[in-house]
Tab-separated table of C-alpha atoms and ligand atoms in Angstrom:
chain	number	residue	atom	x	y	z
Q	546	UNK	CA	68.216	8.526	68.104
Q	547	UNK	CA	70.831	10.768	66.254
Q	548	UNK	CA	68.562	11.155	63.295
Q	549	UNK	CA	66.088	13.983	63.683
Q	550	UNK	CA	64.753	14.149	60.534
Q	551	UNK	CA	64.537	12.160	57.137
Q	552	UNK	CA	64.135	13.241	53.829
Q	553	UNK	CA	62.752	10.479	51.203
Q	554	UNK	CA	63.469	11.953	47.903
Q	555	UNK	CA	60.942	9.733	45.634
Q	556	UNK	CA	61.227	8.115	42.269
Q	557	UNK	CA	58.376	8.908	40.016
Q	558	UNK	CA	59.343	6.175	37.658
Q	559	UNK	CA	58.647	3.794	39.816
Q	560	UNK	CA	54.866	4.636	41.420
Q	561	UNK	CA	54.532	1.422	43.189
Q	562	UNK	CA	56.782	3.111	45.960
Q	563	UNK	CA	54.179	5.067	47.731
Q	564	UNK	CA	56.102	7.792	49.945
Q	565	UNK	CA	52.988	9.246	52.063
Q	566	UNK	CA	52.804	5.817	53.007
Q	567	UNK	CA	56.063	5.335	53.931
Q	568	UNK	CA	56.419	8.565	55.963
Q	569	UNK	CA	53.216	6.992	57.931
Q	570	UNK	CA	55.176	3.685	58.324
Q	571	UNK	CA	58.126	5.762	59.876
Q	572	UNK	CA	56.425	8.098	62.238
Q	573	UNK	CA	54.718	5.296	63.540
Q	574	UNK	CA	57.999	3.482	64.539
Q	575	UNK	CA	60.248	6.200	65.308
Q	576	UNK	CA	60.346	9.452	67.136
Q	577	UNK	CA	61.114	11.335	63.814
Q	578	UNK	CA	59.804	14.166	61.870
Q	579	UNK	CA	59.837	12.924	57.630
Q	580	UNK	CA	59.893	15.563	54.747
Q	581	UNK	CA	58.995	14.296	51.112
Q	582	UNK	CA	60.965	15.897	48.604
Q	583	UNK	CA	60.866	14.916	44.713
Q	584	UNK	CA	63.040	13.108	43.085
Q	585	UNK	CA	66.906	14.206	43.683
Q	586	UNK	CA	67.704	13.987	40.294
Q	587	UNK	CA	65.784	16.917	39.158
Q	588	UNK	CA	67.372	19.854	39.420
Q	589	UNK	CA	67.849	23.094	37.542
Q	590	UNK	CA	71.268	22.928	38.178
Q	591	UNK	CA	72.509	21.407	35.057
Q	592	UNK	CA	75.799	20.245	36.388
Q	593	UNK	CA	74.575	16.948	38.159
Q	594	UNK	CA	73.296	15.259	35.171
Q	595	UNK	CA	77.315	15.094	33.787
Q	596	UNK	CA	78.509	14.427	37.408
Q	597	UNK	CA	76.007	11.393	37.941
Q	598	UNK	CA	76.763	10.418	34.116
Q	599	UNK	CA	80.442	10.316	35.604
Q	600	UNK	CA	79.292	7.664	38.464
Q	601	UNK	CA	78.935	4.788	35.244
Q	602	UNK	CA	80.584	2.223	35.604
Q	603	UNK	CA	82.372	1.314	32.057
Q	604	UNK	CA	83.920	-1.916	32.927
Q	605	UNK	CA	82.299	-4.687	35.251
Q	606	UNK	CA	85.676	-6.725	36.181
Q	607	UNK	CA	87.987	-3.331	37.151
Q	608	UNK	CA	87.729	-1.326	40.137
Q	609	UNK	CA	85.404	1.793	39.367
Q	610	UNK	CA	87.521	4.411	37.234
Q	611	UNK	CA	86.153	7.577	35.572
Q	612	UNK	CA	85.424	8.255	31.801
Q	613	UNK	CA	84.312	11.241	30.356
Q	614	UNK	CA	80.632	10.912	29.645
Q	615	UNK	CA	79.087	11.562	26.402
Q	616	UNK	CA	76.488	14.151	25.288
Q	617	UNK	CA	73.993	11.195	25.227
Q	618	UNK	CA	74.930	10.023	28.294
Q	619	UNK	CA	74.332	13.169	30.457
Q	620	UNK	CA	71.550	13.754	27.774
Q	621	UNK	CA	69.966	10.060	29.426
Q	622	UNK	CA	70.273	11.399	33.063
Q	623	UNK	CA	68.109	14.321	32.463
Q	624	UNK	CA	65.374	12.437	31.040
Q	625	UNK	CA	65.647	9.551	34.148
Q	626	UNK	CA	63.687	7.382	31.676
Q	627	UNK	CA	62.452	4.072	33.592
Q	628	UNK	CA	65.229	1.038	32.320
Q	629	UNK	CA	64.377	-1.614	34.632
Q	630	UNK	CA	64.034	-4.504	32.850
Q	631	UNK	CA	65.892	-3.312	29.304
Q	632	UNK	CA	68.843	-5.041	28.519
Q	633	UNK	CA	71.149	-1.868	27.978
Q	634	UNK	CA	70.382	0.018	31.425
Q	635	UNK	CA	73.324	1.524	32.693
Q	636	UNK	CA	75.268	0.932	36.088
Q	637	UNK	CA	76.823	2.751	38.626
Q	638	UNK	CA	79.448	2.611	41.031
Q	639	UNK	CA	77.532	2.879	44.274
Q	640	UNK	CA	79.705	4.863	46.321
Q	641	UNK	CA	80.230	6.922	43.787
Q	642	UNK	CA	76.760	7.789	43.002
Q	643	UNK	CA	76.791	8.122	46.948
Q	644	UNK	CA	79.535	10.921	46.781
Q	645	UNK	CA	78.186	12.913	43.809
Q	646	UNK	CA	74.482	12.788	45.671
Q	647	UNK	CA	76.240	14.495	49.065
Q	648	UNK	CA	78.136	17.382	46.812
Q	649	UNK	CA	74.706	17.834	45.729
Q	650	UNK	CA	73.046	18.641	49.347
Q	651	UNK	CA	72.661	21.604	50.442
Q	652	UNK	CA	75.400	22.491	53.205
Q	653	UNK	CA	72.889	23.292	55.880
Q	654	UNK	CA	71.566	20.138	55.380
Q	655	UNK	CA	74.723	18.256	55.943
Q	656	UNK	CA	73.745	17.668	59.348
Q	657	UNK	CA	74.279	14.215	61.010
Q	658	UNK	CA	70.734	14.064	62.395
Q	659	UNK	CA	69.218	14.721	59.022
Q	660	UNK	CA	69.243	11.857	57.189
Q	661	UNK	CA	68.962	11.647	53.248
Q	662	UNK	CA	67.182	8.618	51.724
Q	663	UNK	CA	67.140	8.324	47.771
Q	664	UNK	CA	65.169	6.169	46.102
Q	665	UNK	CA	66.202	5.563	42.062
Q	666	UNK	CA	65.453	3.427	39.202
Q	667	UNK	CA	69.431	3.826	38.898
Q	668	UNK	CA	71.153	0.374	39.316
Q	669	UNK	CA	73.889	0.722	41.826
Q	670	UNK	CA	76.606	-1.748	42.037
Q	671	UNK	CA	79.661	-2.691	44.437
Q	672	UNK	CA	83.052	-4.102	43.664
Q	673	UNK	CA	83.604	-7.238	44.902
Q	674	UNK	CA	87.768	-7.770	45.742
Q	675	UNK	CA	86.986	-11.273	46.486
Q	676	UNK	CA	85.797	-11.948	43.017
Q	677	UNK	CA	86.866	-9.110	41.226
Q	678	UNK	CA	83.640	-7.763	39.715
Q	679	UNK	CA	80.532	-5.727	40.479
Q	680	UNK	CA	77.311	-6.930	41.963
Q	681	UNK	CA	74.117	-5.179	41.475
Q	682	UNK	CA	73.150	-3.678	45.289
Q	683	UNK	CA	69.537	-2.850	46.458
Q	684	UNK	CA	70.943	-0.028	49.371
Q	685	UNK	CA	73.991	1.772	49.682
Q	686	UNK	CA	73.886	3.102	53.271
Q	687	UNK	CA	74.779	5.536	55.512
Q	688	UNK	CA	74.065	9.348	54.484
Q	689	UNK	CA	73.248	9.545	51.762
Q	690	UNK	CA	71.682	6.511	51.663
Q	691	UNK	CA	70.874	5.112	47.864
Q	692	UNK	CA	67.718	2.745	47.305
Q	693	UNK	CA	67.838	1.348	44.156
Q	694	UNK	CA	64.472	0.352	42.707
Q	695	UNK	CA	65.807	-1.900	40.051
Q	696	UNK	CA	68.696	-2.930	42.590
Q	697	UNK	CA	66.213	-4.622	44.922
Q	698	UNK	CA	64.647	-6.522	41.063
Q	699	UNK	CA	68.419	-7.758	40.441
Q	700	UNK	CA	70.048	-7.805	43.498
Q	701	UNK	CA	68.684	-10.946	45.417
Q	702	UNK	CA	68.856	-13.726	43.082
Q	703	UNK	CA	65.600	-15.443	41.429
Q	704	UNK	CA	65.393	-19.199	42.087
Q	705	UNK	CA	68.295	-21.608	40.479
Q	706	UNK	CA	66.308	-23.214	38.279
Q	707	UNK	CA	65.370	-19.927	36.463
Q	708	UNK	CA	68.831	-19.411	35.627
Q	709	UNK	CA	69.456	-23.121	34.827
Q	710	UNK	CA	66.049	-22.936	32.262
Q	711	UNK	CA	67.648	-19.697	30.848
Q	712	UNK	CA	71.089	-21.324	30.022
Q	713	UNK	CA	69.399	-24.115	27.818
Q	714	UNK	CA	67.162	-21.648	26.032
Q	715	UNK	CA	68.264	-19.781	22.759
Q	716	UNK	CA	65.534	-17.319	21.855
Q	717	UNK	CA	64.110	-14.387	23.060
Q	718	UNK	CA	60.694	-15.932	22.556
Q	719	UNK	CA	61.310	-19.100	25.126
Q	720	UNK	CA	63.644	-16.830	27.286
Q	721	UNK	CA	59.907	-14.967	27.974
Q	722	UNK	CA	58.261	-18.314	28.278
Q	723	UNK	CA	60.760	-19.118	30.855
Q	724	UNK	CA	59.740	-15.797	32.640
Q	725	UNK	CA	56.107	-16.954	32.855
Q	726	UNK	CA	56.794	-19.955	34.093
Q	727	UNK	CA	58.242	-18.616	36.920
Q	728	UNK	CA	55.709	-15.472	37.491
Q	729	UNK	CA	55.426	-14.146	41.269
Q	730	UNK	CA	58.893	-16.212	42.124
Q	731	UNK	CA	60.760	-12.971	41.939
Q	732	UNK	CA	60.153	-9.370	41.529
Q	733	UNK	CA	59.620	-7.934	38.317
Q	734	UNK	CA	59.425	-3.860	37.049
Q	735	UNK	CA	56.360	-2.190	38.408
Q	736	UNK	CA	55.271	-5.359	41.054
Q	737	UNK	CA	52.620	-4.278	43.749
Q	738	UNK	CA	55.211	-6.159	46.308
Q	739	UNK	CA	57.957	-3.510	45.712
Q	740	UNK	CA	56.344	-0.857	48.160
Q	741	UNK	CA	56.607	-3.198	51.120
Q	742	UNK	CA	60.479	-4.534	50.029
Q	743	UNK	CA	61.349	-0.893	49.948
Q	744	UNK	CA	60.017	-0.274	53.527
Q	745	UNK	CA	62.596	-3.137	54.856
Q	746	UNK	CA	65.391	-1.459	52.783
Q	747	UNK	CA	64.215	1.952	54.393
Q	748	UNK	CA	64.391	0.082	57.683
Q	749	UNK	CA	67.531	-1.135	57.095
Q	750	UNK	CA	69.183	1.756	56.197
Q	751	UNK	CA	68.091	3.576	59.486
Q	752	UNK	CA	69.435	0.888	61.624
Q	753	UNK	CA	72.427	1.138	59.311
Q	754	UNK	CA	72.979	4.587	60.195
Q	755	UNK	CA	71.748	4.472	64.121
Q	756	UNK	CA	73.439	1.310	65.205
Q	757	UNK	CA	76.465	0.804	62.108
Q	758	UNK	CA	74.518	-2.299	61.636
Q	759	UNK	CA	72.159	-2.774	59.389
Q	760	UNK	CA	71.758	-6.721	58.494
Q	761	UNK	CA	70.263	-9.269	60.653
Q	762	UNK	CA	71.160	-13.098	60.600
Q	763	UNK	CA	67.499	-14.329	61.257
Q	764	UNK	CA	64.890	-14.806	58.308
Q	765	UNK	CA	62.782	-14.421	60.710
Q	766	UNK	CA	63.225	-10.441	61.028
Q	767	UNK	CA	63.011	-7.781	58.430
Q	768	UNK	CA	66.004	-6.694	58.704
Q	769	UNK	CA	67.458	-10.105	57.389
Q	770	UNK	CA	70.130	-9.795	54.554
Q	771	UNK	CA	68.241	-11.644	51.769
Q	772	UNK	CA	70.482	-12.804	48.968
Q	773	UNK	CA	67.372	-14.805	47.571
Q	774	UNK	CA	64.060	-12.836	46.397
Q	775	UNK	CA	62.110	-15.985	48.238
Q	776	UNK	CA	63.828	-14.839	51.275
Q	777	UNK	CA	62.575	-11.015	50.849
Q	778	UNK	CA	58.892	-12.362	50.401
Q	779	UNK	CA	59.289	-14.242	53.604
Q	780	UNK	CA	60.998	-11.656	55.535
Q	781	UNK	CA	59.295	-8.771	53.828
Q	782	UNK	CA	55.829	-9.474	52.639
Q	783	UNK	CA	54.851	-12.370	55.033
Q	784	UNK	CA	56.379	-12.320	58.554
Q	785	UNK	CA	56.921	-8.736	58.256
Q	786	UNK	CA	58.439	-8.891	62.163
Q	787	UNK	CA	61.490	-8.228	63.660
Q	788	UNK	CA	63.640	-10.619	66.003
Q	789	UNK	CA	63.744	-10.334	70.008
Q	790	UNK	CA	67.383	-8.469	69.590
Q	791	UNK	CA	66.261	-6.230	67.297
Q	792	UNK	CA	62.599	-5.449	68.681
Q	793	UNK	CA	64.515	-4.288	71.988
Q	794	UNK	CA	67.409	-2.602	69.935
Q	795	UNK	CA	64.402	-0.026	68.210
Q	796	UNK	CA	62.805	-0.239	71.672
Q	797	UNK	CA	65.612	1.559	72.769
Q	798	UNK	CA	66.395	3.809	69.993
Q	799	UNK	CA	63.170	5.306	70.665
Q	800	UNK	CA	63.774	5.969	74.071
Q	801	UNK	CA	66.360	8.023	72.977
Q	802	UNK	CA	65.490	11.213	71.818
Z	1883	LIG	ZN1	66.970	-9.087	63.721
């Protein structure tokens, strides 16, 4: 393996993501050493709260362009209050959340075999040229690699009927009725299921950044794309395997030190 060492820098919004745990997970699977940092985000140096405010994205149907942020805005960063499920959180561009992240990393730990893992309650999104709009996105890989919290809550969508029961309702109060009718169908803030969805994004993004690859085609392996939340339980939470390929393609990562 080119990666050495990994550094999960945790979210403490979002407490369900259990890092010692993780680092256990890791060790177990791969010849690497893990450090546990806090979260990223929290720094004394008072310049990354207006850079990160920088990474919004103001418009969802134009290609990412930079505004000026406001006092409130960079003023919101610093508190990293938890938004998931408020109607008014606001998005970034992934890739450039990515790029402000790596000017903040240390240069001596710009190193290809460390690799930086960030869990966030930020939402990161990708433009999409083929439909000309952003999409909410669970990981932005490579190094720095992103892990959005709420990302992985809107990314994969909840089952079609859901949305079909929300576009025939017309208050808040049945919107919410809808939501408990559909309880446990897909991920909501603060779910006990999030720690072990994380650990197949974490996956993900070190095959990502070992192989270039980090998707698989086969529900039956964890390191299946899911586009449905169903999909993530079933990959995630009940097989919790990976396919022949991919057994043999860890197999040999590990034999690679
Ligand atoms: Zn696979």
């Amino acid at each position: 393996m080119k990666t050495a060492k990994i550094i999960l820098y945790h979210e403490p919004t979002v407490q369900e993501i259990q890092l010692t745990e993780m680092q256990k997970f890791i060790t177990d699977m791969f010849p690497v050493e893990i450090e546990l940092r806090k979260n990223f985000f929290e720094s004394s140096d008072e310049k990354i709260y207006e850079e990160i405010a920088n990474a919004r994205i103001f418009d969802l149907k134009k290609q990412f362009s930079r505004h000026t942020p406001s006092i409130k805005d960079i003023h919101l960063e610093k508190e990293n209050r938890d938004l998931s499920g408020e109607e008014t959180m606001p998005l970034y561009d992934g890739f450039e959340l990515q790029r402000t992240i790596a000017k903040f990393i240390p240069t001596d730990e710009k190193t290809d075999n460390v690799l930086h893992v960030i869990f966030t309650n930020k939402t990161t999104c990708t433009f999409d040229d083929n439909d000309f709009r952003y999409h909410a996105r669970a990981l932005i890989g490579s190094n720095p690699t992103i892990i959005s919290t709420t990302g992985i809550l809107e990314a994969p969508a909840k089952p079609k009927q859901y949305y079909l029961d929300l576009v025939t309702c017309f208050s808040k109060e049945s919107a919410e009725e809808i939501r408990g009718k559909y309880k446990g169908e897909f991920l909501e803030p603060h779910d006990s299921r999030l720690h072990k969805i994380a650990e197949g994004y974490l996956l993900q993004c070190i095959m990502y950044y070992e192989t270039g690859e980090a998707f698989c085609e086969d529900r039956e392996c964890r390191l299946f794309n899911a586009h449905w939340q169903k999909d993530l339980f079933y990959s995630q939470i009940e097989k919790r395997k990976f396919c022949k390929k991919h057994s043999k393609i860890i197999d040999e990562l590990k034999d690679q030190v």
